[in-house]
Every structure is written in structure tokens, then in C-alpha cells.
mmCIF file of N, CA, C and O in Angstrom:
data_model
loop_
_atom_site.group_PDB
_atom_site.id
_atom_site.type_symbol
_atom_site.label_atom_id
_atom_site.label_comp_id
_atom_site.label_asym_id
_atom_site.label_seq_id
_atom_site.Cartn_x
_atom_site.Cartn_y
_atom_site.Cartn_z
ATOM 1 N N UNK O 1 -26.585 77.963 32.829
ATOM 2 C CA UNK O 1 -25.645 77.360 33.751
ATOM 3 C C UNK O 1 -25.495 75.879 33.412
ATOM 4 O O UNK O 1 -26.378 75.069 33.127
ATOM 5 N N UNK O 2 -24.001 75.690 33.522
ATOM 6 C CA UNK O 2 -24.273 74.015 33.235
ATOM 7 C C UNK O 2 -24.078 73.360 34.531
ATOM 8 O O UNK O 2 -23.489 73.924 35.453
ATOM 9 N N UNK O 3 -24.663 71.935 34.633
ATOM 10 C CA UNK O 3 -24.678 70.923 35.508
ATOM 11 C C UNK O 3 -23.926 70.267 35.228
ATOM 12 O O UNK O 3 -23.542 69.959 34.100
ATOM 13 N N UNK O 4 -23.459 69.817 36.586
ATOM 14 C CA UNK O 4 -22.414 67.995 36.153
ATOM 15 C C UNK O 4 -21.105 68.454 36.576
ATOM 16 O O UNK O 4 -21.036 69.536 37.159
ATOM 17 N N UNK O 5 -19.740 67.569 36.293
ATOM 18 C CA UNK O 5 -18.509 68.219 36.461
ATOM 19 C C UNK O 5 -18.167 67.479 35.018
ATOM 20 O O UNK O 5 -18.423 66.480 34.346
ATOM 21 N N UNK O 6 -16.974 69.383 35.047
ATOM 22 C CA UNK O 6 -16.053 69.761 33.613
ATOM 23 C C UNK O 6 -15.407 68.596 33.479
ATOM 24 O O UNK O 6 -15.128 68.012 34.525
ATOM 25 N N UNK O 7 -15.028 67.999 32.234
ATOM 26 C CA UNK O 7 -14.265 67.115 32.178
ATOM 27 C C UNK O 7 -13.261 68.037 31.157
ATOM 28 O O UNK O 7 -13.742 68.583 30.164
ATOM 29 N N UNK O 8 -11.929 68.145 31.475
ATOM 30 C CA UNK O 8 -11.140 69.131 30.557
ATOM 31 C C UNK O 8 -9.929 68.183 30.086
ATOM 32 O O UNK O 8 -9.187 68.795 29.317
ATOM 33 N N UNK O 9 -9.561 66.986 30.309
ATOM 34 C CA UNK O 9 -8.708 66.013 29.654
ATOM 35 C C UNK O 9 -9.132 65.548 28.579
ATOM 36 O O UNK O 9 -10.149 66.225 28.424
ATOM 37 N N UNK O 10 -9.056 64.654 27.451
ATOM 38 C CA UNK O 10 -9.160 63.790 26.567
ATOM 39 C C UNK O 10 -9.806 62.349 27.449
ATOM 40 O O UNK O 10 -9.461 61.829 28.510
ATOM 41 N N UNK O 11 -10.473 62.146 26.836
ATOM 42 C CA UNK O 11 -11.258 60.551 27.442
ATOM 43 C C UNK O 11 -10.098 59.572 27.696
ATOM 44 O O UNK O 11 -9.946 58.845 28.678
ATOM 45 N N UNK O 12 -9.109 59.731 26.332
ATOM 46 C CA UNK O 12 -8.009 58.359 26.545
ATOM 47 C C UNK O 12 -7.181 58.962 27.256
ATOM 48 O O UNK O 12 -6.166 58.329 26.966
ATOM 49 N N UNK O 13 -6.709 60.094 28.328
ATOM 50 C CA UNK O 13 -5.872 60.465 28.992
ATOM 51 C C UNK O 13 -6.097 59.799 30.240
ATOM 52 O O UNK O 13 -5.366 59.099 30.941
ATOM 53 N N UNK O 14 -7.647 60.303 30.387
ATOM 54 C CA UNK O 14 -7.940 60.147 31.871
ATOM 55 C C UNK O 14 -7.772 58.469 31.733
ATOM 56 O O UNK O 14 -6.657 58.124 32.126
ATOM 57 N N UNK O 15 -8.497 57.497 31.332
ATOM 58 C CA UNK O 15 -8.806 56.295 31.064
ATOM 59 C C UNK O 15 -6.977 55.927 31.618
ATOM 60 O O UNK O 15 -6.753 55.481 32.743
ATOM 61 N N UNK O 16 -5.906 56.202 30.654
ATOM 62 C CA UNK O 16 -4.477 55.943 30.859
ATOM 63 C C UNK O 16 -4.197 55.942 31.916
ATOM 64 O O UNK O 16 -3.599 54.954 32.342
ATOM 65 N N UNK O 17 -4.580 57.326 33.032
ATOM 66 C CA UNK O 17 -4.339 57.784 34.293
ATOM 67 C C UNK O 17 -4.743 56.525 35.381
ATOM 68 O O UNK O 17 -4.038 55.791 36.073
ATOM 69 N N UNK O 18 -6.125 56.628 35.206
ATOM 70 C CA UNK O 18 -6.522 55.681 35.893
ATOM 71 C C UNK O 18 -6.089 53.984 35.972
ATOM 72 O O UNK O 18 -6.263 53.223 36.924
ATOM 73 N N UNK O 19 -5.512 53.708 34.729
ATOM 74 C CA UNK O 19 -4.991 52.720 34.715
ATOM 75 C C UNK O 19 -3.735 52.597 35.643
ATOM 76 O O UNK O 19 -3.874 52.048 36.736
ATOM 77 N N UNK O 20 -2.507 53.087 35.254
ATOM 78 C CA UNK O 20 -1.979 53.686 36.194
ATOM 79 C C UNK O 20 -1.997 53.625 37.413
ATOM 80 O O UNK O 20 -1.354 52.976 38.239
ATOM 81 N N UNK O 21 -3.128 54.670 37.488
ATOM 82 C CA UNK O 21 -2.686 54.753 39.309
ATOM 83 C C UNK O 21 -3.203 53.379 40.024
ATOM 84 O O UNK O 21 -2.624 53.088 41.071
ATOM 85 N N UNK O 22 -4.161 52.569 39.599
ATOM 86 C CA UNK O 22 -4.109 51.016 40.153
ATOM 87 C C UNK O 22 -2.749 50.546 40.618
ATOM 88 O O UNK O 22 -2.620 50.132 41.770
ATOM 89 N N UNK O 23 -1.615 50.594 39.688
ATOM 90 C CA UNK O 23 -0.775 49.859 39.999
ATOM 91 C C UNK O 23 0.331 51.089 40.570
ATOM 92 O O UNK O 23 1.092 51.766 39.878
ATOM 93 N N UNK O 24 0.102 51.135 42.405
ATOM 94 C CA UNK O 24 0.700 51.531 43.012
ATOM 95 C C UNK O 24 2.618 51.294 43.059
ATOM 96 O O UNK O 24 3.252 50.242 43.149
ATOM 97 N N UNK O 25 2.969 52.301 42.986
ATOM 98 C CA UNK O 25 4.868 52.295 43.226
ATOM 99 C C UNK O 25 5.211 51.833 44.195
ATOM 100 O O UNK O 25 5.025 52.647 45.099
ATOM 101 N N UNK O 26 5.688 50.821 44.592
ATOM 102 C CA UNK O 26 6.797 50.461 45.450
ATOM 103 C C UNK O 26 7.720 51.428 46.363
ATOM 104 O O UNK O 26 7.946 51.293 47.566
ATOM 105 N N UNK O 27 8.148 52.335 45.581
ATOM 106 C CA UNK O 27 9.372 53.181 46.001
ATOM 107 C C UNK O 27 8.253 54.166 47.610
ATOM 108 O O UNK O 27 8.714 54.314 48.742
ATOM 109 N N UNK O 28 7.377 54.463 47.331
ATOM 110 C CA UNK O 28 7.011 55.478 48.568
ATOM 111 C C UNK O 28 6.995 54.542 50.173
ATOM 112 O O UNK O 28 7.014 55.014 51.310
ATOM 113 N N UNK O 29 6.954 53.119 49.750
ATOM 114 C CA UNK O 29 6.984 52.430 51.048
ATOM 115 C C UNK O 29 8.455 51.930 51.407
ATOM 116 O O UNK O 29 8.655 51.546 52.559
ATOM 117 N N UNK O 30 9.514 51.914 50.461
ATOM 118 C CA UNK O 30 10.978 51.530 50.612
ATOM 119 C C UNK O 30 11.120 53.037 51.078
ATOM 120 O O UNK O 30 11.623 53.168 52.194
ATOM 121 N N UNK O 31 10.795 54.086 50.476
ATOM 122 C CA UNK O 31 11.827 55.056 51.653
ATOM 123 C C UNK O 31 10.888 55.617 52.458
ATOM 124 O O UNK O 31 10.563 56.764 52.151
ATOM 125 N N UNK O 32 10.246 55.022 53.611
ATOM 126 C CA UNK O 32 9.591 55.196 54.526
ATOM 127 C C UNK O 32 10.304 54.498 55.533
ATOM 128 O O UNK O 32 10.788 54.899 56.592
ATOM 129 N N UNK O 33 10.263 52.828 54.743
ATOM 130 C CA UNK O 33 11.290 52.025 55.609
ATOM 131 C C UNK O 33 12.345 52.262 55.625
ATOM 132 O O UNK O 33 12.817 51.948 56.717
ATOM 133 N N UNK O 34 13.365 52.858 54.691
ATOM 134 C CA UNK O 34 14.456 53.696 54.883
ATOM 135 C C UNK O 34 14.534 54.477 55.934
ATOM 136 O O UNK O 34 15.581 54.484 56.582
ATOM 137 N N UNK O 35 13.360 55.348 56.340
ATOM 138 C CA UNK O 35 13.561 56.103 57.410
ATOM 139 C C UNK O 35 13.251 55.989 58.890
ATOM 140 O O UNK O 35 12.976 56.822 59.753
ATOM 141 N N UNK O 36 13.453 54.058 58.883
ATOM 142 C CA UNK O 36 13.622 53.445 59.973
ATOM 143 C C UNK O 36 14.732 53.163 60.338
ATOM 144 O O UNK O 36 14.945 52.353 61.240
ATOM 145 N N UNK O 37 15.605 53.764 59.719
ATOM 146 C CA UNK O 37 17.021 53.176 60.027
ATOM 147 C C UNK O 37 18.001 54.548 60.665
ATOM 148 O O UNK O 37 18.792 54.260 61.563
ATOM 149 N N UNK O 38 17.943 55.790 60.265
ATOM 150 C CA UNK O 38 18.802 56.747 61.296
ATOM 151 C C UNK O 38 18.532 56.563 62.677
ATOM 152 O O UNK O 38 17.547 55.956 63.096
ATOM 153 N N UNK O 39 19.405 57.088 63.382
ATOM 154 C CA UNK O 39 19.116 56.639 64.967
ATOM 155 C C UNK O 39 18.255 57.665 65.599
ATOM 156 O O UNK O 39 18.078 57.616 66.817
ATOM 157 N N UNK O 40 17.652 58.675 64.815
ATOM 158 C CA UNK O 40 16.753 59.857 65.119
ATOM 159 C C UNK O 40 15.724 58.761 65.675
ATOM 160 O O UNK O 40 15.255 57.832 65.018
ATOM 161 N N UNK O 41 15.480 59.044 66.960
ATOM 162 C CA UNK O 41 13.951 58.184 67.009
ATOM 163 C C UNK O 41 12.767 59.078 66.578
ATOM 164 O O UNK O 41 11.658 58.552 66.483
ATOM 165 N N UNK O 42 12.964 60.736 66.240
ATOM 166 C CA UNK O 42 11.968 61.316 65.827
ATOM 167 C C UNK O 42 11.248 60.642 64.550
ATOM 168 O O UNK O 42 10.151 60.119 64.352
ATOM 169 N N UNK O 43 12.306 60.886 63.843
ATOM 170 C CA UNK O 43 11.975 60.605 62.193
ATOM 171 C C UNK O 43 11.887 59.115 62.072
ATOM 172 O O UNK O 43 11.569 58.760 60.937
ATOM 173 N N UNK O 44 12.111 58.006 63.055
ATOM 174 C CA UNK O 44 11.564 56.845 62.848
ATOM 175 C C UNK O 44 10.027 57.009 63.077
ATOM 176 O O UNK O 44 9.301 56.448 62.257
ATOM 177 N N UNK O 45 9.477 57.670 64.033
ATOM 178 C CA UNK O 45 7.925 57.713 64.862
ATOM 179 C C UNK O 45 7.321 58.145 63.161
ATOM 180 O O UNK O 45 6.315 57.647 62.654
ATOM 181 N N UNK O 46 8.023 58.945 62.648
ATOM 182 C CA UNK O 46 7.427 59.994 61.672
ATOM 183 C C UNK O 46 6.975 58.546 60.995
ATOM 184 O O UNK O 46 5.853 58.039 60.983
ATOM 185 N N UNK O 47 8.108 58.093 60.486
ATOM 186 C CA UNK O 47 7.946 57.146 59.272
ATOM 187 C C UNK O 47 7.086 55.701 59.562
ATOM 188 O O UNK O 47 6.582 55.009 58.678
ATOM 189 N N UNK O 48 7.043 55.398 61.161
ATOM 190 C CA UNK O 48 6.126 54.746 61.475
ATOM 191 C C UNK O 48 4.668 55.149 61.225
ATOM 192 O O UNK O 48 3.767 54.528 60.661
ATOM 193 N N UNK O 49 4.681 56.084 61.670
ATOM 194 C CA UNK O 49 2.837 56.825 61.432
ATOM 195 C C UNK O 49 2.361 57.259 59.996
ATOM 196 O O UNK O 49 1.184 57.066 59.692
ATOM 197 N N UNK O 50 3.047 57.716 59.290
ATOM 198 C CA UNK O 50 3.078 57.193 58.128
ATOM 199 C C UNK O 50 2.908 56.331 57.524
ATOM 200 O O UNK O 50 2.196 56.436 56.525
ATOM 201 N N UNK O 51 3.521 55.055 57.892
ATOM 202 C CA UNK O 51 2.951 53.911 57.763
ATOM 203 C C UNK O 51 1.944 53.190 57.741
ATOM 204 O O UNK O 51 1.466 52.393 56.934
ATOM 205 N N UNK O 52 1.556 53.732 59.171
ATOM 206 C CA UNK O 52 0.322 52.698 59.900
ATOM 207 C C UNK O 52 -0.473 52.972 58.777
ATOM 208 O O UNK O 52 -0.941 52.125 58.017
ATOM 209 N N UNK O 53 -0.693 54.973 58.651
ATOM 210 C CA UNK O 53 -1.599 55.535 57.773
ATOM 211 C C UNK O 53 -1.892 55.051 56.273
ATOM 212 O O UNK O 53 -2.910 55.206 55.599
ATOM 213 N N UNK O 54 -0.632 54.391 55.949
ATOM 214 C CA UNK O 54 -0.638 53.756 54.356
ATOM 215 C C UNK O 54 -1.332 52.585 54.619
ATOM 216 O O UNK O 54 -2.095 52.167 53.748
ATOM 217 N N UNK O 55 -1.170 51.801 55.969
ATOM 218 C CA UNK O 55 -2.118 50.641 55.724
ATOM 219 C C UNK O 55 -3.226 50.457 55.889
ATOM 220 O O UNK O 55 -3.646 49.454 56.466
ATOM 221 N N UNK O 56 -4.024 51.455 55.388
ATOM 222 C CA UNK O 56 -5.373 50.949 55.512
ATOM 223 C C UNK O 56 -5.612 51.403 54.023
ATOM 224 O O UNK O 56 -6.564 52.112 53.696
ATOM 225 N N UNK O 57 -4.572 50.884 53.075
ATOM 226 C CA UNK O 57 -4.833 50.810 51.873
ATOM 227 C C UNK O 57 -4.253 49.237 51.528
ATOM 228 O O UNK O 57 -3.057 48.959 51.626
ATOM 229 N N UNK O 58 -5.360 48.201 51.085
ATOM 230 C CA UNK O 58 -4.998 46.902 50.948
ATOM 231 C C UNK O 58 -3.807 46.594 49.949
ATOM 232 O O UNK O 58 -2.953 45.717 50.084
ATOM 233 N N UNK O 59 -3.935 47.487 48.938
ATOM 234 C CA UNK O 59 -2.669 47.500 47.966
ATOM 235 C C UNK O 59 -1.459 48.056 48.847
ATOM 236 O O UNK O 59 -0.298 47.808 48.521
ATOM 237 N N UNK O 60 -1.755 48.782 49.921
ATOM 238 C CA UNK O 60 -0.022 49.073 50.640
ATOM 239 C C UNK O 60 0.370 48.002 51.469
ATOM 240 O O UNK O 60 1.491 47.528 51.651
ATOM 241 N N UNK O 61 -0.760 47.684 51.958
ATOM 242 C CA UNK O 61 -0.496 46.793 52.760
ATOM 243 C C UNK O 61 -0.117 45.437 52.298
ATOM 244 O O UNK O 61 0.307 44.671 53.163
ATOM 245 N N UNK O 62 -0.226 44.891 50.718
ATOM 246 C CA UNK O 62 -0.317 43.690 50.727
ATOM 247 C C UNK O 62 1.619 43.506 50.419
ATOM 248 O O UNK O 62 2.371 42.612 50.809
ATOM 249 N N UNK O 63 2.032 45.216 49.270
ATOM 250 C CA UNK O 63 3.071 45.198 49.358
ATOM 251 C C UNK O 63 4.197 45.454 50.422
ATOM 252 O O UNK O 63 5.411 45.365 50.241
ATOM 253 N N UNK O 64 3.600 45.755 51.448
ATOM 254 C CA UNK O 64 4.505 45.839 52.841
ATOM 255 C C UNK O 64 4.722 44.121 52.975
ATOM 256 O O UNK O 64 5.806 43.624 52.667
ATOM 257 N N UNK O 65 3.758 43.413 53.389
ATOM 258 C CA UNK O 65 3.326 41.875 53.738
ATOM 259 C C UNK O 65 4.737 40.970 52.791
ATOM 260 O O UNK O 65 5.601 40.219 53.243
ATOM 261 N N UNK O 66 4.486 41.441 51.342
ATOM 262 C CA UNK O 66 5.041 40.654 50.460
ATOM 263 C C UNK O 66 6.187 41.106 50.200
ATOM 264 O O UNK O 66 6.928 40.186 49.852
ATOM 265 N N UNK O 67 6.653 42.028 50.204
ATOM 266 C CA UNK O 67 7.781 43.139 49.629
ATOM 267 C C UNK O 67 8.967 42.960 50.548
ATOM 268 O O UNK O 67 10.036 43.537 50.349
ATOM 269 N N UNK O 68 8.723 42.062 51.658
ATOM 270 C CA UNK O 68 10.440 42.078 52.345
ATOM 271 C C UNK O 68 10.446 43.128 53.515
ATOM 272 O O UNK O 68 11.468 43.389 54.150
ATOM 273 N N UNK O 69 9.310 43.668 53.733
ATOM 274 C CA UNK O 69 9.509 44.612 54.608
ATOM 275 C C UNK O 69 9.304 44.297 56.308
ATOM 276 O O UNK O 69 9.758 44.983 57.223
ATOM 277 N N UNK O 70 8.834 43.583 56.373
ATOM 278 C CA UNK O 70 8.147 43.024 57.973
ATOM 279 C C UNK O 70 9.615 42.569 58.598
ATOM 280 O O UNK O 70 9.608 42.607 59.828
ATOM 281 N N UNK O 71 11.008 42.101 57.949
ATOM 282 C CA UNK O 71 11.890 41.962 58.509
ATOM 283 C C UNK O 71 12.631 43.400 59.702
ATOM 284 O O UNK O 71 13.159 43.388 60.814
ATOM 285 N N UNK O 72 12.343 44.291 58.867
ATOM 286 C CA UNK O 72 12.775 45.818 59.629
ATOM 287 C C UNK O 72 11.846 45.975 60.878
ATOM 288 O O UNK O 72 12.293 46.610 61.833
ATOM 289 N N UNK O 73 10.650 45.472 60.940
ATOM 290 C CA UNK O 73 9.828 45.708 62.366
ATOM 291 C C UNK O 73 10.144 44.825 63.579
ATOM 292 O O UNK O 73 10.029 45.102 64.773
ATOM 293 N N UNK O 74 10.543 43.766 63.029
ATOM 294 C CA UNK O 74 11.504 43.031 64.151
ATOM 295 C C UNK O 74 12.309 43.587 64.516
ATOM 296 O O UNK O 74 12.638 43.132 65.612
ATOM 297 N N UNK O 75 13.231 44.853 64.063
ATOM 298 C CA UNK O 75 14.522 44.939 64.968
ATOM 299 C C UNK O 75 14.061 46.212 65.789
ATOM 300 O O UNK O 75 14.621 46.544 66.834
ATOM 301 N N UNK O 76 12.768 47.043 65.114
ATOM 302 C CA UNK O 76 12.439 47.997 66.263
ATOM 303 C C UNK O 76 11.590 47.482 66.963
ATOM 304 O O UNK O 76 10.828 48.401 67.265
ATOM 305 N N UNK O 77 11.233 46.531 67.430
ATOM 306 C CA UNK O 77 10.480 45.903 68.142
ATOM 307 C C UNK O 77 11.137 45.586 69.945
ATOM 308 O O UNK O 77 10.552 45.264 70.979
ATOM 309 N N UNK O 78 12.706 45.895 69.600
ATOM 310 C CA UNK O 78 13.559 46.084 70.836
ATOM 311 C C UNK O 78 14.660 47.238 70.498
ATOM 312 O O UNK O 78 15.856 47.253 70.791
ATOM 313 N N UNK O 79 13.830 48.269 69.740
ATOM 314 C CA UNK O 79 14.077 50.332 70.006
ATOM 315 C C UNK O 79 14.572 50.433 71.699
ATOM 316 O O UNK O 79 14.307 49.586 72.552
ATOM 317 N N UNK O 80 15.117 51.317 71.848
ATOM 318 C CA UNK O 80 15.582 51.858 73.184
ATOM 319 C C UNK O 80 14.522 52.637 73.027
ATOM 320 O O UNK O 80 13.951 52.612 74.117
ATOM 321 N N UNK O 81 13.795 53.470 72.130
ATOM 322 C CA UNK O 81 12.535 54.206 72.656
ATOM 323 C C UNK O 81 11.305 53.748 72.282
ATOM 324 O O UNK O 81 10.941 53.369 71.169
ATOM 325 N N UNK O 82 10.455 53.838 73.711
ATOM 326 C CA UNK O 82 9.455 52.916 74.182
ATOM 327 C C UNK O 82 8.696 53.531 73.075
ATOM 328 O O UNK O 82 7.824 52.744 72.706
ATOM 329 N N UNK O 83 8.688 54.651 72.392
ATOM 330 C CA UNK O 83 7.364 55.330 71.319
ATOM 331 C C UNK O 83 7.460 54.640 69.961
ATOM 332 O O UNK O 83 6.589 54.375 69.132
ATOM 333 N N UNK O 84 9.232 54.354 69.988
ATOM 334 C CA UNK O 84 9.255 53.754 68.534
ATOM 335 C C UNK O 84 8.348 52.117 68.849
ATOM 336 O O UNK O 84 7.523 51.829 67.982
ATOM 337 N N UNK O 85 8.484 51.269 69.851
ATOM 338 C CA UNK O 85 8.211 49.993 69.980
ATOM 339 C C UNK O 85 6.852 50.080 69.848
ATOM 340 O O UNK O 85 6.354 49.290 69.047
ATOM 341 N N UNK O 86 6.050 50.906 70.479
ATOM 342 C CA UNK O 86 4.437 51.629 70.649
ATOM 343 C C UNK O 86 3.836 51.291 69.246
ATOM 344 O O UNK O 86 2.998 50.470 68.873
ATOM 345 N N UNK O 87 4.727 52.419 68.492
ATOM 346 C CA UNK O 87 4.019 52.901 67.262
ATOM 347 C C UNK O 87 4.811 51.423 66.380
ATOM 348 O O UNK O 87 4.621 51.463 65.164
ATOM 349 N N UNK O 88 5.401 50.544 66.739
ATOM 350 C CA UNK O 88 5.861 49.541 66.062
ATOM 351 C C UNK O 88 4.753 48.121 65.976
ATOM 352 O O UNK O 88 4.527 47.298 65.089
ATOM 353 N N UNK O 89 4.239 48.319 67.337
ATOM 354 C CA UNK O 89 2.861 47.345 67.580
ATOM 355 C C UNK O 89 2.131 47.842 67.111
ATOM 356 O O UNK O 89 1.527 47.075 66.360
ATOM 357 N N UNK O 90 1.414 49.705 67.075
ATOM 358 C CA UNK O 90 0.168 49.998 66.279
ATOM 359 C C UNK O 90 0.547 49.084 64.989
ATOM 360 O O UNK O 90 -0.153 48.141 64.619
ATOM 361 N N UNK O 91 1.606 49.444 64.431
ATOM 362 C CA UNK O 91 1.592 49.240 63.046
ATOM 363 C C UNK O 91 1.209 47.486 62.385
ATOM 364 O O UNK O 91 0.540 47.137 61.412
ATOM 365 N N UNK O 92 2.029 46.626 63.494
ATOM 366 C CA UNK O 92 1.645 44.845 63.567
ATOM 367 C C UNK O 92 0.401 44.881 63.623
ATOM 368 O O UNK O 92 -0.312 44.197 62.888
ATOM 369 N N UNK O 93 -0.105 45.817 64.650
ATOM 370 C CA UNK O 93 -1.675 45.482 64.828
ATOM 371 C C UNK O 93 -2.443 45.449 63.646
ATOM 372 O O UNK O 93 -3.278 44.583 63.388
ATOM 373 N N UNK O 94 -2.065 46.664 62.746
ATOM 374 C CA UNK O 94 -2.830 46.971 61.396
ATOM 375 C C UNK O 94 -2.570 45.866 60.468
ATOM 376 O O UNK O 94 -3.360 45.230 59.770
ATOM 377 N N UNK O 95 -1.265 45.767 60.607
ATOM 378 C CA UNK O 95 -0.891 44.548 59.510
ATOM 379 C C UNK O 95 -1.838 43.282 59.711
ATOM 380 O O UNK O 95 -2.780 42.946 58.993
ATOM 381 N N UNK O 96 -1.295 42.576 61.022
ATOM 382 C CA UNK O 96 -2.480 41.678 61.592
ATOM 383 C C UNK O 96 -3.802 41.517 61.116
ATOM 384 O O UNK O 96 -4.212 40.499 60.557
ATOM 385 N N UNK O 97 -4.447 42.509 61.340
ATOM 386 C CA UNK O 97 -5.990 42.653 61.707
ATOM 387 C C UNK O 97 -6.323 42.931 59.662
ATOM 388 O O UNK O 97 -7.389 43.390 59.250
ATOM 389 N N UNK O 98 -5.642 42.694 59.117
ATOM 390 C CA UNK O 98 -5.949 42.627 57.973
ATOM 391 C C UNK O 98 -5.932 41.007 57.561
ATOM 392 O O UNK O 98 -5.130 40.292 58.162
ATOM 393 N N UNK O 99 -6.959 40.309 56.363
ATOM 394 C CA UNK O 99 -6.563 38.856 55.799
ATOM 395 C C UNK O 99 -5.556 39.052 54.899
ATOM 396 O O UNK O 99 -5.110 38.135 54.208
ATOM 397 N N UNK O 100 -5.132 40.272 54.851
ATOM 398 C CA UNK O 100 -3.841 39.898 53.777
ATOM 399 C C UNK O 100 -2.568 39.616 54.783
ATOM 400 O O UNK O 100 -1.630 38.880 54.478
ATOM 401 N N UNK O 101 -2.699 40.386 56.147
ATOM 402 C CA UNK O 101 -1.220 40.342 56.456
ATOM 403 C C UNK O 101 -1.177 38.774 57.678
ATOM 404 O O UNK O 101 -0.251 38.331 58.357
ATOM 405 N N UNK O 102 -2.365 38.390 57.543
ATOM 406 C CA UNK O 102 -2.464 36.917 58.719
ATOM 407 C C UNK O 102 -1.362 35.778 57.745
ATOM 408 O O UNK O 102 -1.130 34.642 58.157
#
């Protein structure tokens, strides 16, 4: 029996991969914030919680902070629905309570 885990890639594949995935895409947090903008307040809550959930990754969060995006939480910040404004403060809160987003 063998011990350990299979490694079934090439050394310089994985090594590439990993390089890679450090430098997180942009695009999965632009159409999140995209889907703050239909007047569905469902699929805003969606894309809020989603959110929050991405920020407790310092690399999402630093590109939310820096990326132009904190302008869109100001305007749901006065939503006609009280869940979007809710889940609009969880999300400040997270930003906040991080040293990247102070």
C-alpha cells in the first residue's frame, strides 16, 4: 500500500497553477456588482451575500476597496428594501473591520 497523496500532474504544471491562482480575476467581483443593479431585490440580496462571503478573502477584499466598487454600496444604502440596506451594512461592516478596507 502506498502512503502520502498521488501527485498525477507534472511538477512544472502544478508549480504554473499555483502561480496563477495567487493572482485572483477581477471579473467574478464586477459581475456580482453587476448584479446590484436589476431592480430584483432578490438577486441583489443574492449578490450581496455573496459578497460579504468573498470578503473574508483579503485579496477580494482589497480589490473591492481599490477597484471602484464601494461607489455602488452608497446607492443601496437608500434600497426601498430594508434586506437589501441590512445585507448592505453586513457587507460595510466586513469591509470596515478589515485594515485593508479602513
Amino acid at each position: 500500500a502506498r502512503h502520502g497523496p498521488r501527485i498525477l500532474e507534472r511538477p512544472d504544471t502544478w508549480q504554473a497553477r499555483t502561480r496563477q491562482d495567487t493572482l485572483l480575476p477581477l471579473r467574478p467581483l464586477e459581475m456580482l456588482f453587476e448584479e446590484l443593479q436589476p431592480p430584483d431585490p432578490d438577486r441583489r440580496l443574492r449578490a450581496l451575500g455573496s459578497l460579504c462571503d468573498l470578503m473574508h478573502d483579503p485579496e477580494r477584499l482589497y480589490q473591492t476597496v481599490h477597484g471602484g466598487f464601494l461607489e455602488q454600496l452608497q446607492v443601496l444604502l437608500k434600497d426601498d428594501d430594508p434586506s437589501v440596506r441590512t445585507k448592505t451594512c453586513e457587507l460595510l461592516h466586513l469591509l470596515t473591520g478589515h485594515s485593508i478596507g479602513r
